[in-house]
Short mmCIF file of C-alpha atoms and ligand atoms in Angstrom, two decimals:
data_model
loop_
_atom_site.label_atom_id
_atom_site.label_comp_id
_atom_site.label_asym_id
_atom_site.label_seq_id
_atom_site.Cartn_x
_atom_site.Cartn_y
_atom_site.Cartn_z
CA MET A 23 -3.33 50.04 17.92
CA SER A 24 -6.08 52.72 18.27
CA ASN A 25 -9.34 52.25 19.76
CA GLU A 26 -11.03 52.28 16.46
CA LYS A 27 -13.42 49.30 16.16
CA LYS A 28 -12.05 46.29 14.54
CA LEU A 29 -13.30 45.35 11.07
CA ILE A 30 -14.81 41.85 10.57
CA LEU A 31 -15.57 40.46 7.07
CA ILE A 32 -18.45 38.08 6.82
CA ALA A 33 -19.08 36.05 3.72
CA ASP A 34 -22.16 33.76 3.46
CA ASP A 35 -24.41 33.16 0.51
CA ASP A 36 -27.52 32.91 2.62
CA ALA A 37 -28.67 36.53 2.73
CA ASP A 38 -30.78 36.12 5.83
CA TYR A 39 -28.01 34.34 7.68
CA LEU A 40 -25.65 37.03 6.60
CA PHE A 41 -27.96 39.89 7.71
CA GLN A 42 -28.32 38.19 11.10
CA MET A 43 -24.69 37.69 11.60
CA GLU A 44 -24.04 41.25 10.59
CA ALA A 45 -26.40 42.50 13.26
CA MET A 46 -24.97 40.17 15.80
CA VAL A 47 -21.39 41.06 15.21
CA LYS A 48 -22.10 44.79 15.08
CA ASN A 49 -23.95 44.43 18.30
CA LEU A 50 -20.73 43.05 19.76
CA GLY A 51 -19.00 46.19 19.05
CA PHE A 52 -17.31 45.64 15.65
CA ARG A 53 -17.48 47.05 12.32
CA VAL A 54 -18.76 44.77 9.70
CA LYS A 55 -18.33 44.24 5.91
CA THR A 56 -20.41 41.69 4.22
CA ALA A 57 -20.00 39.46 1.08
CA GLU A 58 -22.59 37.25 -0.46
CA SER A 59 -20.31 34.96 -2.25
CA GLN A 60 -16.74 33.75 -2.51
CA ALA A 61 -16.07 35.93 -5.52
CA GLU A 62 -17.47 39.05 -3.69
CA ALA A 63 -15.31 38.31 -0.61
CA GLU A 64 -12.20 38.02 -2.80
CA LYS A 65 -13.03 41.41 -4.26
CA VAL A 66 -13.26 42.91 -0.82
CA LEU A 67 -10.04 41.36 0.13
CA GLU A 68 -8.25 42.85 -2.84
CA THR A 69 -8.61 46.37 -1.22
CA VAL A 70 -9.37 46.00 2.33
CA LYS A 71 -7.58 44.09 5.11
CA PRO A 72 -10.10 43.18 7.74
CA ASP A 73 -8.99 42.40 11.21
CA LEU A 74 -10.85 39.06 11.09
CA ALA A 75 -12.89 37.11 8.67
CA ILE A 76 -15.85 34.69 9.15
CA PHE A 77 -16.42 32.50 5.97
CA ASP A 78 -19.23 30.18 5.26
CA LEU A 79 -17.97 26.89 3.89
CA MET A 80 -20.54 26.12 1.25
CA MET A 81 -21.04 29.08 -1.11
CA GLU A 82 -20.85 28.82 -4.90
CA GLN A 83 -18.95 25.59 -4.43
CA GLU A 84 -19.21 23.22 -1.61
CA ASP A 85 -15.56 24.05 -0.65
CA SER A 86 -15.71 27.79 -1.24
CA GLY A 87 -14.79 28.53 2.33
CA PHE A 88 -11.59 26.53 2.10
CA ILE A 89 -10.49 28.15 -1.08
CA LEU A 90 -11.23 31.61 0.21
CA SER A 91 -9.40 30.77 3.49
CA TYR A 92 -6.37 29.65 1.51
CA LYS A 93 -6.38 32.80 -0.69
CA ALA A 94 -7.01 35.15 2.20
CA LYS A 95 -4.15 33.61 4.23
CA ARG A 96 -1.77 33.98 1.34
CA LYS A 97 -2.55 37.63 1.13
CA TYR A 98 -2.91 38.30 4.83
CA PRO A 99 -1.14 35.49 6.76
CA ASP A 100 -1.88 37.13 10.08
CA MET A 101 -5.60 37.63 9.75
CA PRO A 102 -7.59 35.11 11.76
CA ILE A 103 -10.27 33.26 9.93
CA ILE A 104 -13.23 31.50 11.19
CA LEU A 105 -14.90 28.85 8.99
CA ALA A 106 -18.60 28.63 9.90
CA SER A 107 -20.74 25.84 8.71
CA ALA A 108 -23.53 23.59 9.35
CA VAL A 109 -21.92 20.79 7.48
CA THR A 110 -20.19 18.49 9.87
CA ALA A 111 -23.19 16.57 10.98
CA GLU A 112 -24.84 16.70 7.51
CA THR A 113 -22.57 15.90 4.73
CA GLY A 114 -20.00 13.81 6.60
CA TYR A 115 -17.40 16.36 5.87
CA ASN A 116 -15.28 15.80 8.84
CA PHE A 117 -12.46 18.24 9.02
CA ASP A 118 -11.10 18.91 12.48
CA LEU A 119 -8.89 21.69 12.62
CA TYR A 120 -7.21 20.33 15.66
CA ASN A 121 -6.02 17.36 13.63
CA GLU A 122 -2.54 18.31 12.35
CA ASN A 123 -3.02 16.70 8.98
CA ASP A 124 -6.00 18.65 8.08
CA ARG A 125 -4.72 21.87 9.60
CA ASP A 126 -1.96 22.00 7.13
CA TRP A 127 -4.19 22.60 4.16
CA ILE A 128 -7.27 24.02 5.70
CA LYS A 129 -6.01 27.54 6.36
CA ALA A 130 -8.51 28.54 8.96
CA ASP A 131 -7.91 29.30 12.68
CA LEU A 132 -11.29 28.08 13.94
CA TYR A 133 -13.99 26.01 12.71
CA LEU A 134 -17.56 26.91 14.05
CA GLU A 135 -20.89 25.33 13.65
CA LYS A 136 -23.58 27.75 12.59
CA GLY A 137 -26.21 28.78 14.99
CA ILE A 138 -23.59 29.88 17.48
CA ARG A 139 -24.72 31.97 20.44
CA PRO A 140 -23.57 35.70 20.55
CA ASP A 141 -21.63 35.27 23.72
CA GLN A 142 -19.81 32.32 22.36
CA LEU A 143 -19.05 34.10 19.20
CA HIS A 144 -17.89 37.03 21.01
CA ARG A 145 -15.52 35.00 23.16
CA GLU A 146 -13.96 33.34 20.15
CA ILE A 147 -13.51 36.48 18.21
CA ASN A 148 -11.83 38.23 21.11
CA LYS A 149 -9.50 35.17 21.63
CA LEU A 150 -8.48 35.27 18.01
CA LEU A 151 -8.09 39.11 17.98
CA LYS A 152 -6.10 38.87 21.32
CA LEU A 153 -8.49 41.38 22.95
CA MET B 18 -10.04 -12.45 9.17
CA ALA B 19 -10.57 -10.51 6.10
CA THR B 20 -7.58 -9.15 3.92
CA LEU B 21 -7.49 -5.79 2.36
CA HIS B 22 -5.21 -5.41 -0.70
CA VAL B 23 -3.14 -2.32 -0.51
CA LEU B 24 -1.43 -0.93 -3.38
CA VAL B 25 1.56 1.40 -2.44
CA VAL B 26 2.56 3.73 -5.50
CA ASP B 27 5.72 5.63 -4.81
CA ASP B 28 8.81 6.09 -6.75
CA GLU B 29 11.00 5.86 -3.66
CA PRO B 30 11.68 2.21 -2.76
CA GLY B 31 12.31 3.25 0.79
CA ILE B 32 8.81 4.43 1.17
CA ARG B 33 7.34 1.29 -0.51
CA SER B 34 9.39 -1.06 1.71
CA GLY B 35 8.65 0.96 4.86
CA VAL B 36 4.91 0.87 4.21
CA THR B 37 5.00 -2.82 3.40
CA ARG B 38 7.02 -3.50 6.76
CA ILE B 39 4.64 -1.37 8.83
CA LEU B 40 1.45 -2.65 7.45
CA SER B 41 2.20 -6.36 6.81
CA ASN B 42 1.73 -7.51 10.43
CA TYR B 43 -0.95 -4.87 11.36
CA THR B 44 -4.55 -5.64 11.88
CA VAL B 45 -7.61 -3.44 12.47
CA GLY B 46 -10.99 -4.19 13.87
CA TYR B 47 -14.03 -2.11 14.71
CA PRO B 48 -16.80 -2.81 17.10
CA PHE B 49 -19.42 -2.82 14.35
CA MET B 50 -17.59 -5.34 12.13
CA ASP B 51 -17.68 -9.12 12.64
CA GLU B 52 -14.04 -9.77 11.69
CA ASP B 53 -10.71 -8.02 11.69
CA PHE B 54 -8.81 -6.92 8.64
CA ASP B 55 -5.17 -7.58 7.74
CA PHE B 56 -3.26 -6.19 4.93
CA HIS B 57 -1.60 -7.63 1.86
CA LEU B 58 0.76 -5.21 0.18
CA ILE B 59 1.51 -4.71 -3.50
CA GLU B 60 4.08 -2.20 -4.69
CA ALA B 61 4.37 -0.09 -7.69
CA GLY B 62 7.07 2.44 -8.56
CA THR B 63 5.29 4.34 -11.29
CA GLY B 64 1.75 5.35 -12.13
CA GLU B 65 1.79 3.10 -15.18
CA ASP B 66 2.73 0.13 -13.12
CA ALA B 67 -0.08 1.04 -10.72
CA ILE B 68 -2.66 0.91 -13.39
CA GLU B 69 -1.27 -2.45 -14.55
CA VAL B 70 -1.84 -3.74 -11.13
CA LEU B 71 -5.27 -2.21 -10.82
CA ASN B 72 -6.44 -3.87 -14.00
CA ASN B 73 -5.28 -7.28 -13.13
CA GLN B 74 -5.69 -8.01 -9.58
CA PRO B 75 -8.01 -7.08 -6.66
CA VAL B 76 -7.08 -3.78 -4.84
CA ASP B 77 -8.96 -2.30 -2.02
CA VAL B 78 -6.79 0.73 -0.93
CA VAL B 79 -4.34 2.72 -2.93
CA LEU B 80 -1.69 4.79 -1.24
CA LEU B 81 -0.84 7.18 -3.96
CA ASP B 82 2.19 9.53 -4.13
CA ASN B 83 1.44 12.44 -6.28
CA LYS B 84 4.92 13.12 -7.58
CA LEU B 85 5.78 10.18 -9.81
CA PRO B 86 8.21 10.11 -12.79
CA GLY B 87 5.72 9.42 -15.61
CA MET B 88 2.09 9.98 -15.15
CA ASP B 89 1.44 11.74 -11.81
CA GLY B 90 -0.85 10.79 -8.89
CA ILE B 91 -3.76 12.95 -9.98
CA GLU B 92 -3.71 11.27 -13.37
CA VAL B 93 -3.78 7.77 -11.74
CA LEU B 94 -6.65 9.10 -9.54
CA ASP B 95 -8.53 10.26 -12.76
CA TYR B 96 -8.11 6.75 -14.21
CA ILE B 97 -9.43 5.14 -11.16
CA LYS B 98 -12.45 7.39 -11.22
CA GLN B 99 -12.96 6.78 -14.86
CA GLN B 100 -12.87 2.98 -14.48
CA ASN B 101 -14.96 3.20 -11.43
CA PHE B 102 -12.82 0.81 -9.45
CA ASP B 103 -14.06 0.05 -5.99
CA VAL B 104 -11.06 1.37 -4.08
CA ALA B 105 -10.33 3.99 -1.57
CA VAL B 106 -7.39 6.24 -2.38
CA MET B 107 -5.21 7.97 0.12
CA MET B 108 -2.82 10.54 -1.45
CA ILE B 109 0.78 10.77 -0.12
CA THR B 110 1.97 14.38 -0.56
CA SER B 111 5.33 15.74 0.29
CA TYR B 112 4.09 19.29 0.51
CA ALA B 113 0.83 20.68 1.74
CA SER B 114 -0.85 21.99 -1.35
CA LEU B 115 -4.35 23.06 -1.12
CA ASP B 116 -4.84 23.18 -4.94
CA LEU B 117 -3.80 19.58 -5.08
CA ALA B 118 -5.88 18.66 -2.11
CA ILE B 119 -8.98 20.10 -3.45
CA LYS B 120 -8.52 18.62 -6.93
CA ALA B 121 -7.87 15.23 -5.49
CA THR B 122 -10.85 15.44 -3.22
CA ARG B 123 -13.05 16.27 -6.08
CA ASN B 124 -11.72 13.43 -7.90
CA GLY B 125 -12.68 11.05 -5.16
CA ALA B 126 -9.50 10.77 -3.02
CA TYR B 127 -10.43 9.91 0.36
CA ASN B 128 -7.67 11.27 2.47
CA PHE B 129 -4.21 12.87 2.49
CA MET B 130 -1.07 11.94 4.26
CA PRO B 131 1.79 14.22 4.34
CA LYS B 132 5.38 13.02 3.88
CA PRO B 133 7.38 12.02 5.88
CA PHE B 134 5.04 10.11 8.19
CA THR B 135 5.56 8.03 11.16
CA PRO B 136 4.53 4.38 11.32
CA GLN B 137 1.85 5.49 13.93
CA GLU B 138 0.49 8.06 11.43
CA LEU B 139 0.47 5.50 8.68
CA ARG B 140 -1.45 2.97 10.80
CA ALA B 141 -4.05 5.70 11.92
CA SER B 142 -4.61 6.61 8.34
CA ILE B 143 -4.98 3.18 7.06
CA GLU B 144 -7.41 2.52 9.91
CA ASN B 145 -9.53 5.30 8.76
CA VAL B 146 -9.41 4.31 5.02
CA ALA B 147 -10.36 0.88 5.95
CA LYS B 148 -13.40 2.00 7.87
CA HIS B 149 -14.40 4.38 5.13
CA LEU B 150 -14.11 1.56 2.56
CA PHE B 151 -16.09 -0.77 4.73
CA LEU B 152 -18.85 1.72 5.37
CA LYS B 153 -19.10 2.53 1.62
CA ARG B 154 -19.33 -1.04 0.71
CA MET B 155 -21.94 -1.64 3.48
CA THR B 156 -23.97 1.27 2.25
CA ARG B 157 -23.93 0.04 -1.43
CA LYS B 158 -24.79 -3.42 -0.33
CA MET B 159 -27.77 -2.06 1.55
CA GLN B 160 -28.74 -0.08 -1.60
CA GLU B 161 -28.47 -3.06 -3.76
CA GLU B 162 -30.59 -4.90 -1.40
CA GLY B 163 -33.25 -2.34 -1.94
CA LYS B 164 -32.97 -0.75 1.46
CA GLN B 165 -32.44 2.60 -0.28
CA ILE B 166 -30.62 4.18 2.50
CA ARG B 167 -29.84 7.49 1.02
CA PHE B 168 -27.29 9.12 3.29
CA GLN B 169 -26.17 11.60 0.71
CA PHE B 170 -29.79 12.67 -0.10
CA LEU B 171 -30.80 12.83 3.45
CA SER B 172 -27.78 14.96 4.53
CA VAL B 173 -28.38 17.48 1.89
CA LEU B 174 -32.07 17.57 2.56
CA SER B 175 -31.47 18.16 6.26
CA HIS B 176 -29.24 21.08 5.27
CA GLU B 177 -31.88 22.37 3.01
CA LEU B 178 -34.55 22.15 5.64
CA LYS B 179 -32.30 23.54 8.35
CA SER B 180 -31.27 26.69 6.60
CA PRO B 181 -34.72 28.25 6.49
CA ILE B 182 -35.38 27.23 10.04
CA ASN B 183 -32.31 28.92 11.14
CA ALA B 184 -33.18 32.09 9.20
CA VAL B 185 -36.74 32.17 10.56
CA GLU B 186 -35.52 31.43 14.03
CA GLY B 187 -32.88 34.11 13.83
CA TYR B 188 -35.48 36.78 12.89
CA LEU B 189 -37.84 35.75 15.44
CA LYS B 190 -35.12 36.01 18.12
CA MET B 191 -34.32 39.45 16.88
CA MET B 192 -37.90 40.51 17.15
CA GLN B 193 -38.28 38.96 20.52
CA GLU B 194 -35.21 40.88 21.78
CA LYS B 195 -36.65 43.98 19.93
CA GLN B 196 -33.10 44.53 18.46
CA PHE B 197 -34.52 47.19 16.17
CA GLY B 198 -36.62 49.15 18.70
CA GLU B 199 -40.35 49.01 19.60
CA LYS B 200 -41.84 49.88 16.25
CA VAL B 201 -43.40 47.00 14.50
CA GLU B 202 -42.83 48.45 10.99
CA ASP B 203 -39.20 48.16 11.58
CA TYR B 204 -39.35 44.50 11.45
CA ASP B 205 -41.30 44.41 8.10
CA ARG B 206 -38.35 43.20 6.20
CA MET B 207 -37.68 40.46 8.56
CA ILE B 208 -41.17 39.22 8.50
CA ASP B 209 -41.27 39.33 4.76
CA ARG B 210 -38.03 37.34 4.65
CA SER B 211 -39.23 34.84 7.11
CA LEU B 212 -42.39 34.28 5.06
CA THR B 213 -40.32 33.90 1.94
CA ARG B 214 -38.19 31.33 3.51
CA LEU B 215 -41.22 29.49 4.86
CA LYS B 216 -42.66 29.45 1.48
CA GLY B 217 -39.45 27.98 0.05
CA MET B 218 -39.74 25.32 2.62
CA ARG B 219 -43.27 24.48 1.62
CA ASN B 220 -42.23 24.18 -2.02
CA LEU B 221 -39.44 21.88 -0.92
CA ILE B 222 -41.86 19.66 0.85
CA MET B 223 -44.07 19.67 -2.23
CA ASP B 224 -41.16 18.71 -4.29
CA LEU B 225 -40.41 15.95 -1.88
CA LEU B 226 -43.96 14.56 -2.18
CA ASP B 227 -43.39 14.44 -6.03
CA LEU B 228 -40.20 12.71 -5.45
CA THR B 229 -41.82 10.12 -3.20
CA LYS B 230 -44.34 9.42 -5.95
CA ILE B 231 -41.48 8.35 -8.21
CA GLU B 232 -39.57 6.53 -5.46
CA SER B 233 -42.60 4.45 -4.37
CA GLY B 234 -43.19 4.39 -7.96
CA LYS B 235 -44.26 1.31 -9.87
CA LYS B 236 -47.44 1.01 -7.68
CA GLU B 237 -50.51 1.92 -9.46
CA ARG B 238 -49.72 4.37 -12.19
CA LYS B 239 -52.85 5.40 -13.93
CA MET B 240 -51.96 4.95 -17.54
CA ARG B 241 -54.48 6.29 -19.97
CA ASP B 242 -54.68 8.43 -23.04
CA VAL B 243 -53.61 11.79 -21.92
CA ASN B 244 -53.77 14.92 -24.11
CA LEU B 245 -50.50 16.65 -23.33
CA ALA B 246 -51.83 20.01 -24.71
CA GLU B 247 -54.39 20.16 -21.89
CA ILE B 248 -51.88 19.37 -19.35
CA ALA B 249 -49.53 22.12 -20.68
CA LYS B 250 -52.41 24.55 -20.60
CA MET B 251 -53.14 23.63 -17.02
CA ALA B 252 -49.56 24.22 -16.07
CA MET B 253 -49.51 27.57 -17.78
CA ASP B 254 -52.65 28.60 -15.98
CA THR B 255 -51.02 27.79 -12.75
CA MET B 256 -48.05 30.06 -13.54
CA GLU B 257 -50.19 32.81 -15.16
CA PRO B 258 -50.41 35.07 -12.14
CA TYR B 259 -46.65 35.00 -11.61
CA ALA B 260 -45.99 35.41 -15.31
CA ILE B 261 -48.25 38.50 -15.43
CA GLN B 262 -46.43 39.96 -12.48
CA ARG B 263 -43.15 39.63 -14.31
CA SER B 264 -44.77 40.53 -17.67
CA VAL B 265 -43.68 37.31 -19.23
CA LYS B 266 -45.71 36.02 -22.19
CA MET B 267 -46.52 32.34 -22.56
CA ARG B 268 -47.43 30.64 -25.83
CA LEU B 269 -48.40 27.19 -26.57
CA ASN B 270 -48.06 25.49 -30.05
CA VAL B 271 -49.39 22.04 -30.86
CA GLU B 272 -48.21 20.30 -34.00
CA GLY B 273 -50.05 16.96 -34.70
CA ASP B 274 -51.63 14.68 -32.23
CA PRO B 275 -50.72 15.45 -28.58
CA GLN B 276 -52.10 12.21 -27.08
CA LEU B 277 -49.88 10.03 -25.21
CA LEU B 278 -50.43 6.85 -22.98
CA ALA B 279 -49.22 8.21 -19.57
CA ASP B 280 -50.21 9.02 -16.15
CA ALA B 281 -51.67 12.46 -16.17
CA ASP B 282 -50.39 13.49 -12.79
CA GLU B 283 -46.80 12.64 -13.70
CA MET B 284 -47.05 14.58 -16.92
CA GLU B 285 -48.42 17.53 -15.05
CA ILE B 286 -45.31 17.42 -12.80
CA VAL B 287 -43.12 17.48 -15.95
CA PHE B 288 -44.79 20.54 -17.38
CA ASN B 289 -45.25 22.33 -14.11
CA ASN B 290 -41.51 22.12 -13.45
CA LEU B 291 -40.36 23.10 -17.02
CA ILE B 292 -42.85 25.92 -17.32
CA SER B 293 -42.30 27.34 -13.87
CA ASN B 294 -38.50 27.41 -14.47
CA ALA B 295 -38.99 29.08 -17.87
CA VAL B 296 -41.04 31.85 -16.13
CA LYS B 297 -38.91 32.03 -12.97
CA TYR B 298 -35.54 32.31 -14.65
CA ASN B 299 -36.89 34.68 -17.26
CA LYS B 300 -36.43 38.38 -17.58
CA GLU B 301 -38.95 41.22 -17.20
CA GLY B 302 -41.05 41.21 -20.41
CA GLY B 303 -39.50 37.90 -21.59
CA LYS B 304 -41.24 35.09 -23.54
CA VAL B 305 -41.98 31.36 -23.00
CA GLN B 306 -42.86 29.02 -25.68
CA VAL B 307 -44.19 25.61 -25.29
CA ILE B 308 -44.20 23.33 -28.36
CA ILE B 309 -45.62 19.79 -28.44
CA SER B 310 -45.01 17.97 -31.56
CA ASP B 311 -46.11 14.72 -32.68
CA ARG B 312 -43.14 12.57 -34.23
CA GLY B 313 -44.99 9.40 -34.83
CA LYS B 314 -43.01 7.05 -32.67
CA ASP B 315 -42.50 9.70 -29.95
CA LEU B 316 -43.75 13.02 -28.72
CA GLU B 317 -41.50 15.98 -28.43
CA ILE B 318 -42.05 18.69 -25.87
CA LYS B 319 -39.97 21.82 -26.21
CA VAL B 320 -40.04 24.67 -23.52
CA SER B 321 -38.01 27.66 -24.47
CA ASP B 322 -37.52 30.82 -22.73
CA THR B 323 -35.77 34.21 -23.29
CA GLY B 324 -34.37 34.32 -19.92
CA ILE B 325 -31.14 34.50 -18.05
CA GLY B 326 -29.78 31.23 -19.50
CA MET B 327 -26.86 29.54 -18.02
CA SER B 328 -23.23 28.29 -18.83
CA GLU B 329 -22.46 25.02 -20.29
CA GLU B 330 -20.78 23.98 -17.10
CA ASP B 331 -23.96 24.75 -15.16
CA SER B 332 -26.21 23.06 -17.56
CA ASP B 333 -24.41 19.77 -16.90
CA LYS B 334 -25.31 19.73 -13.34
CA ILE B 335 -28.84 20.97 -13.10
CA PHE B 336 -30.51 17.70 -13.25
CA GLN B 337 -28.92 16.44 -9.97
CA ASP B 338 -30.79 16.57 -6.66
CA PHE B 339 -30.51 19.93 -5.01
CA VAL B 340 -28.40 21.61 -7.57
CA ARG B 341 -29.10 25.33 -7.96
CA ILE B 342 -26.95 27.77 -9.88
CA LYS B 343 -25.85 30.53 -7.60
CA ASN B 344 -25.09 33.84 -9.14
CA SER B 345 -26.23 37.39 -8.94
CA LYS B 346 -29.07 36.66 -11.49
CA THR B 347 -30.59 33.89 -9.52
CA LYS B 348 -29.96 35.27 -6.13
CA GLU B 349 -33.60 36.48 -5.45
CA ILE B 350 -35.25 33.37 -7.01
CA THR B 351 -36.35 30.72 -4.66
CA GLY B 352 -36.46 27.02 -5.31
CA SER B 353 -35.47 23.60 -3.92
CA GLY B 354 -33.21 22.49 -6.67
CA LEU B 355 -35.25 19.29 -6.90
CA GLY B 356 -37.54 20.15 -9.79
CA LEU B 357 -35.32 19.11 -12.73
CA SER B 358 -34.14 15.95 -10.99
CA ILE B 359 -37.72 14.99 -10.35
CA THR B 360 -38.54 15.84 -13.93
CA ARG B 361 -35.62 13.80 -15.31
CA LYS B 362 -36.63 10.81 -13.10
CA MET B 363 -40.29 10.98 -14.27
CA ILE B 364 -39.18 11.05 -17.90
CA GLU B 365 -36.71 8.19 -17.46
CA GLN B 366 -39.60 6.07 -16.15
CA TYR B 367 -41.20 6.49 -19.60
CA ASN B 368 -37.82 5.71 -21.33
CA GLY B 369 -37.77 9.19 -22.58
CA THR B 370 -34.95 11.76 -22.62
CA ILE B 371 -34.49 15.36 -21.52
CA GLU B 372 -31.95 17.68 -22.88
CA VAL B 373 -30.99 21.26 -22.22
CA GLU B 374 -29.57 23.93 -24.57
CA SER B 375 -28.74 27.34 -23.07
CA LYS B 376 -26.93 30.54 -23.68
CA PRO B 377 -26.23 32.99 -20.81
CA ASP B 378 -28.51 36.03 -21.09
CA GLU B 379 -30.27 34.66 -24.12
CA GLY B 380 -32.26 31.89 -23.00
CA THR B 381 -32.82 28.15 -22.45
CA THR B 382 -34.71 25.35 -24.29
CA PHE B 383 -35.55 22.06 -22.57
CA THR B 384 -36.37 19.26 -25.03
CA VAL B 385 -38.20 16.16 -23.84
CA SER B 386 -38.83 13.21 -25.98
CA LEU B 387 -41.33 10.58 -24.89
CA PRO B 388 -41.64 7.33 -26.86
CA ARG B 389 -45.26 6.21 -27.57
CA LEU B 390 -45.51 2.79 -25.98
N1 ADP C 24 -35.24 27.79 -17.81
C1 ADP C 24 -34.14 28.00 -17.06
N2 ADP C 24 -33.35 29.04 -17.36
C2 ADP C 24 -32.23 29.22 -16.62
N3 ADP C 24 -31.80 28.46 -15.56
C3 ADP C 24 -32.61 27.43 -15.25
C4 ADP C 24 -33.83 27.14 -15.98
N4 ADP C 24 -34.35 26.02 -15.49
C5 ADP C 24 -33.58 25.67 -14.50
N5 ADP C 24 -32.41 26.50 -14.35
C6 ADP C 24 -31.34 26.41 -13.39
O1 ADP C 24 -31.38 25.09 -12.80
C7 ADP C 24 -31.46 24.95 -11.47
C8 ADP C 24 -32.17 23.74 -11.01
O2 ADP C 24 -33.56 23.80 -11.44
P1 ADP C 24 -34.65 23.05 -10.66
O3 ADP C 24 -34.22 21.60 -10.47
O4 ADP C 24 -35.99 23.23 -11.29
O5 ADP C 24 -34.55 23.78 -9.26
P2 ADP C 24 -35.22 25.12 -8.63
O6 ADP C 24 -36.02 25.80 -9.70
O7 ADP C 24 -36.04 24.80 -7.47
O8 ADP C 24 -33.98 25.87 -8.29
C9 ADP C 24 -32.19 26.27 -11.08
O9 ADP C 24 -31.77 26.69 -9.79
C10 ADP C 24 -31.64 27.26 -12.11
O10 ADP C 24 -30.39 27.84 -11.69
MG1 MG C 25 -37.64 24.60 -10.65
#
């Protein structure tokens, strides 16, 4: 591929968190497109194929991130997806992507807790993009 | 030893007998439980048979195939939910379908198990289900005993408190690292946003205090003759600056006698919430109308606005804790999502009712009816 910067789609309904993630990911040397809702992200995905996507789990619905991942994977099976959320500890949602059962239907490649440090995030993104 | 009754619903006899064989001499125990569980198996070949069993004998766990000859698994799940049976449901699916999974999870299925499964997988799943069921029953028992452990509430609350903290912390870090250069002005937006999030948090805490008043309830309510018109006026005065800013006009109409035997503070909470919503979710230049009418046996309060309104689906949910409608029209409006649930709880303490009628883009009317004691 070219040396053009990779494009990352970030969807999160917390405008502040979205802004901060955007800044962080741009800082890591990527291009960023943002969406403030599941609906908006779906619209973006209709016309753009990002190299990687980071979705918040709870947006319009508490499972928006899952649905979005599912739809995104149907359209772009090879696009890596990170589901970011603060939910594990809080809502008792306990989906572990390394558990085969869950993995079948949660179509994400990685599950991250929010509040991740930039260097950790960078490492995970690079791994998924095979950089 | 305690016994859990497991109902296996599958049209394939092989699966049913397999499950029965695997589980009938299996036991589970947890460090936090006094006794171990063993399993008693009941088999059903159709959804209809399953319902028959559910209605006639004790069942703790249902292993439910989705593809059944007559009614399908989701319908059985629906029935279980409707009847409020105290069971944990695990769906058995032969193909991984997210749509099904989501639908089933929304309807209360606890877990999924893909077909075909190994004995080991089945035992692991049933172990989880048993634990879940046990914890659920424990929680309920504690609640019944008045211990009021509100896991659900607390977990959402911590999410709601954590989000603004994360946001503010994120901005502070960006400033600390001077990510946008040396000029202070370049951080104005971040400072504004931080202040907004902190304000939101303050409001949440205020709402929580109102809520505690209800929860710790019963104790010394100061019931006296209260003039609701005066309380309404007070609430409108509080909102006045914000209403002016948005050029929203507020009006109060009183028909008949606005006196009610009540606690003035509690009535103020009701009016504050309804009127602040009517202004907040209004449009530039909109109107708010408060009508208090004396209906003899009860008093009716109507708060109407010409604001953004909401869909019927949304209006079904707004009285629950922390529910906020998220769309482009509400995006910039802050709130805790607790106001209306507090309001409803208050009103229920007076044996009153609250209803909402709304049309998107046209407006919303909340109608409260409070019986005179
Ligand atoms: N008058 C209204 N018009 C339109 N939507 C409303 C109105 N009142 C309440 N809502 C909706 O109901 C939700 C819940 O209201 P509430 O419990 O008061 O929480 P908050 O105002 O803190 O968000 C609001 O977020 C809003 O979406
Ligand atoms: Mg409110």
